Tab-separated table of C-alpha atoms in Angstrom:
chain	number	residue	atom	x	y	z
A	1069	MET	CA	17.136	48.536	17.431
A	1070	SER	CA	19.748	45.875	16.608
A	1071	SER	CA	19.486	44.189	19.953
A	1072	ARG	CA	15.507	43.753	19.241
A	1073	ILE	CA	16.477	42.133	15.807
A	1074	ILE	CA	18.818	39.801	17.634
A	1075	THR	CA	16.462	38.920	20.349
A	1076	THR	CA	13.636	38.211	17.681
A	1077	VAL	CA	15.866	36.089	15.819
A	1078	ALA	CA	17.004	34.245	18.943
A	1079	VAL	CA	13.302	33.669	20.190
A	1080	ALA	CA	12.397	32.435	16.619
A	1081	THR	CA	15.309	30.104	16.545
A	1082	LEU	CA	14.429	28.631	20.127
A	1083	VAL	CA	10.710	28.151	19.043
A	1084	ILE	CA	11.626	26.231	15.883
A	1085	PHE	CA	14.165	24.196	17.873
A	1086	LEU	CA	11.798	23.303	20.528
A	1087	GLY	CA	8.760	22.772	18.029
A	1088	SER	CA	10.974	20.179	16.355
A	1089	CYS	CA	12.303	18.246	19.417
A	1090	ASP	CA	9.092	16.200	19.715
A	1091	LYS	CA	8.532	15.605	16.071
A	1092	LYS	CA	8.940	12.303	14.596
A	1093	ASP	CA	11.495	11.905	11.814
A	1094	LEU	CA	9.098	11.910	8.788
A	1095	LYS	CA	11.737	10.212	6.675
A	1096	LEU	CA	11.382	7.019	8.871
A	1097	GLY	CA	7.650	7.057	9.008
A	1098	ILE	CA	5.714	6.069	12.184
A	1099	GLY	CA	6.300	2.503	13.563
A	1100	PRO	CA	8.690	0.077	15.030
A	1101	VAL	CA	11.407	0.469	12.626
A	1102	LYS	CA	14.155	3.007	13.441
A	1103	LYS	CA	17.024	1.869	11.505
A	1104	VAL	CA	17.703	-0.837	8.603
A	1105	GLU	CA	20.811	-2.268	7.972
A	1106	LEU	CA	21.041	-2.989	4.227
A	1107	THR	CA	23.013	-5.762	2.792
A	1108	ALA	CA	25.499	-5.146	-0.275
A	1109	PRO	CA	25.240	-6.983	-2.341
A	1110	ILE	CA	21.390	-7.638	-2.248
A	1111	ASP	CA	20.573	-10.982	-0.469
A	1112	ALA	CA	19.128	-13.393	-3.244
A	1113	LYS	CA	17.668	-15.538	-0.672
A	1114	MET	CA	15.709	-12.527	0.895
A	1115	VAL	CA	14.582	-11.326	-2.427
A	1116	GLU	CA	13.149	-14.674	-3.371
A	1117	GLU	CA	11.104	-14.865	0.013
A	1118	GLY	CA	10.304	-11.368	-0.372
A	1119	LYS	CA	8.879	-11.829	-4.017
A	1120	GLY	CA	6.643	-14.653	-2.652
A	1121	LEU	CA	5.489	-12.602	0.370
A	1122	PHE	CA	4.549	-9.804	-1.932
A	1123	GLN	CA	2.629	-11.821	-4.181
A	1124	LEU	CA	0.793	-13.456	-1.398
A	1125	LYS	CA	0.153	-10.319	0.641
A	1126	CYS	CA	0.234	-7.354	-1.622
A	1127	SER	CA	-0.331	-8.063	-5.245
A	1128	ALA	CA	-4.229	-7.844	-4.850
A	1129	CYS	CA	-3.555	-4.171	-4.600
A	1130	HIS	CA	-0.161	-3.586	-5.850
A	1131	GLU	CA	1.981	-4.548	-8.929
A	1132	LEU	CA	5.662	-3.517	-9.700
A	1133	GLY	CA	5.091	-1.731	-13.110
A	1134	GLN	CA	1.598	-0.230	-12.943
A	1135	ARG	CA	-0.943	1.353	-10.746
A	1136	LYS	CA	-3.527	-1.072	-9.537
A	1137	VAL	CA	-5.615	-0.268	-6.278
A	1138	GLY	CA	-2.477	1.313	-4.931
A	1139	PRO	CA	0.623	2.649	-6.392
A	1140	ALA	CA	3.099	0.841	-8.632
A	1141	MET	CA	5.934	-0.488	-6.341
A	1142	HIS	CA	8.920	0.049	-8.956
A	1143	GLY	CA	11.047	2.676	-7.773
A	1144	VAL	CA	9.638	2.881	-4.271
A	1145	THR	CA	13.293	2.430	-2.663
A	1146	GLN	CA	14.329	5.457	-4.454
A	1147	ARG	CA	11.302	7.451	-3.266
A	1148	ARG	CA	11.191	6.543	0.258
A	1149	THR	CA	13.597	5.368	2.893
A	1150	PRO	CA	13.835	1.673	3.902
A	1151	GLU	CA	12.373	2.525	7.320
A	1152	TRP	CA	9.404	4.315	5.885
A	1153	ILE	CA	8.594	1.405	3.485
A	1154	MET	CA	8.947	-1.046	6.338
A	1155	ASN	CA	6.824	1.024	8.689
A	1156	MET	CA	4.160	1.464	6.014
A	1157	ILE	CA	3.751	-2.163	5.738
A	1158	LEU	CA	3.825	-3.035	9.386
A	1159	ASN	CA	1.956	0.047	10.630
A	1160	PRO	CA	-0.473	1.382	7.943
A	1161	ALA	CA	-3.174	2.583	10.147
A	1162	GLU	CA	-1.119	4.915	12.164
A	1163	MET	CA	0.979	5.994	9.094
A	1164	LEU	CA	-2.298	7.001	7.323
A	1165	LYS	CA	-3.447	9.157	10.266
A	1166	GLU	CA	-0.069	10.896	10.988
A	1167	ASP	CA	2.513	10.594	8.236
A	1168	PRO	CA	2.304	13.438	5.608
A	1169	GLN	CA	3.428	11.103	2.746
A	1170	ALA	CA	0.948	8.339	3.607
A	1171	LYS	CA	-1.904	10.834	3.819
A	1172	GLU	CA	-1.118	12.160	0.332
A	1173	LEU	CA	-1.069	8.552	-0.925
A	1174	LEU	CA	-4.631	7.858	0.721
A	1175	GLU	CA	-5.774	11.067	-1.106
A	1176	THR	CA	-4.445	9.924	-4.438
A	1177	TYR	CA	-5.720	6.285	-4.215
A	1178	LEU	CA	-8.684	6.797	-1.987
A	1179	VAL	CA	-8.243	3.365	-0.472
A	1180	PRO	CA	-6.433	2.810	2.801
A	1181	MET	CA	-3.669	0.284	2.914
A	1182	THR	CA	-4.470	-2.437	5.479
A	1183	PHE	CA	-2.146	-4.378	7.653
A	1184	GLN	CA	-1.323	-7.800	6.122
A	1185	ASN	CA	-0.360	-9.775	9.439
A	1186	VAL	CA	3.419	-9.720	8.416
A	1187	SER	CA	6.196	-9.828	10.862
A	1188	GLN	CA	9.200	-7.333	10.774
A	1189	GLU	CA	11.351	-10.232	9.432
A	1190	ASP	CA	8.742	-10.775	6.477
A	1191	THR	CA	8.790	-6.903	5.833
A	1192	ARG	CA	12.529	-6.754	5.433
A	1193	LYS	CA	12.126	-9.651	3.091
A	1194	MET	CA	9.671	-7.576	0.907
A	1195	LEU	CA	12.033	-4.647	1.159
A	1196	GLU	CA	14.860	-6.709	-0.366
A	1197	PHE	CA	12.509	-7.801	-3.128
A	1198	PHE	CA	11.861	-4.074	-4.052
A	1199	ARG	CA	15.551	-3.103	-3.695
A	1200	ASP	CA	16.339	-5.837	-6.372
A	1201	ALA	CA	13.383	-4.890	-8.415
A	1202	ASP	CA	14.528	-1.295	-8.391
A	1203	SER	CA	18.011	-2.238	-9.379
A	1204	LYS	CA	16.919	-3.284	-12.625
A	1205	PRO	CA	14.935	-1.945	-15.593
A	1206	LEU	CA	11.099	-2.374	-15.635
A	1207	ASN	CA	10.121	-5.221	-17.798
A	1208	SER	CA	6.450	-4.584	-18.232
A	1209	GLY	CA	6.603	-0.773	-19.327
A	1210	PRO	CA	6.696	2.391	-17.682
A	1211	ALA	CA	4.814	2.718	-14.145
A	1212	SER	CA	1.956	5.188	-14.442
A	1213	ASP	CA	2.571	6.740	-11.013
A	1214	GLN	CA	6.430	6.615	-10.451
A	1215	LYS	CA	6.476	9.865	-8.322
A	1216	LYS	CA	4.120	8.826	-5.683
């Protein structure tokens, strides 16, 4: 009887292990970014360039402090990994199809995020802008959807 339990546990462990071997790391999202080297302190030049890119490419749907078409961005670096954030910006179509967190955002906001024709370098600058914004209190009042 005890050998049957041990065998069952061993088989279950093997199934779980093998099942997880091909899965993508959900914390990274789906896309080209596998590892982001963050600078300390935050790079002020990248922040300024990232702010300009955010205003040009993202502000039609996103604001830092409140929900617009998409979620408020303040706090995003505390809710998501740097890799996930960059992959969502660089690869939104595939993220919305395969990433559980991105699917949840689509269910909440009902409008798919679109690719804004940005490079990985541009996306890294936007990430630095988000890091900087998240390191400071929000000036425009509380965001309405900080948990998403």
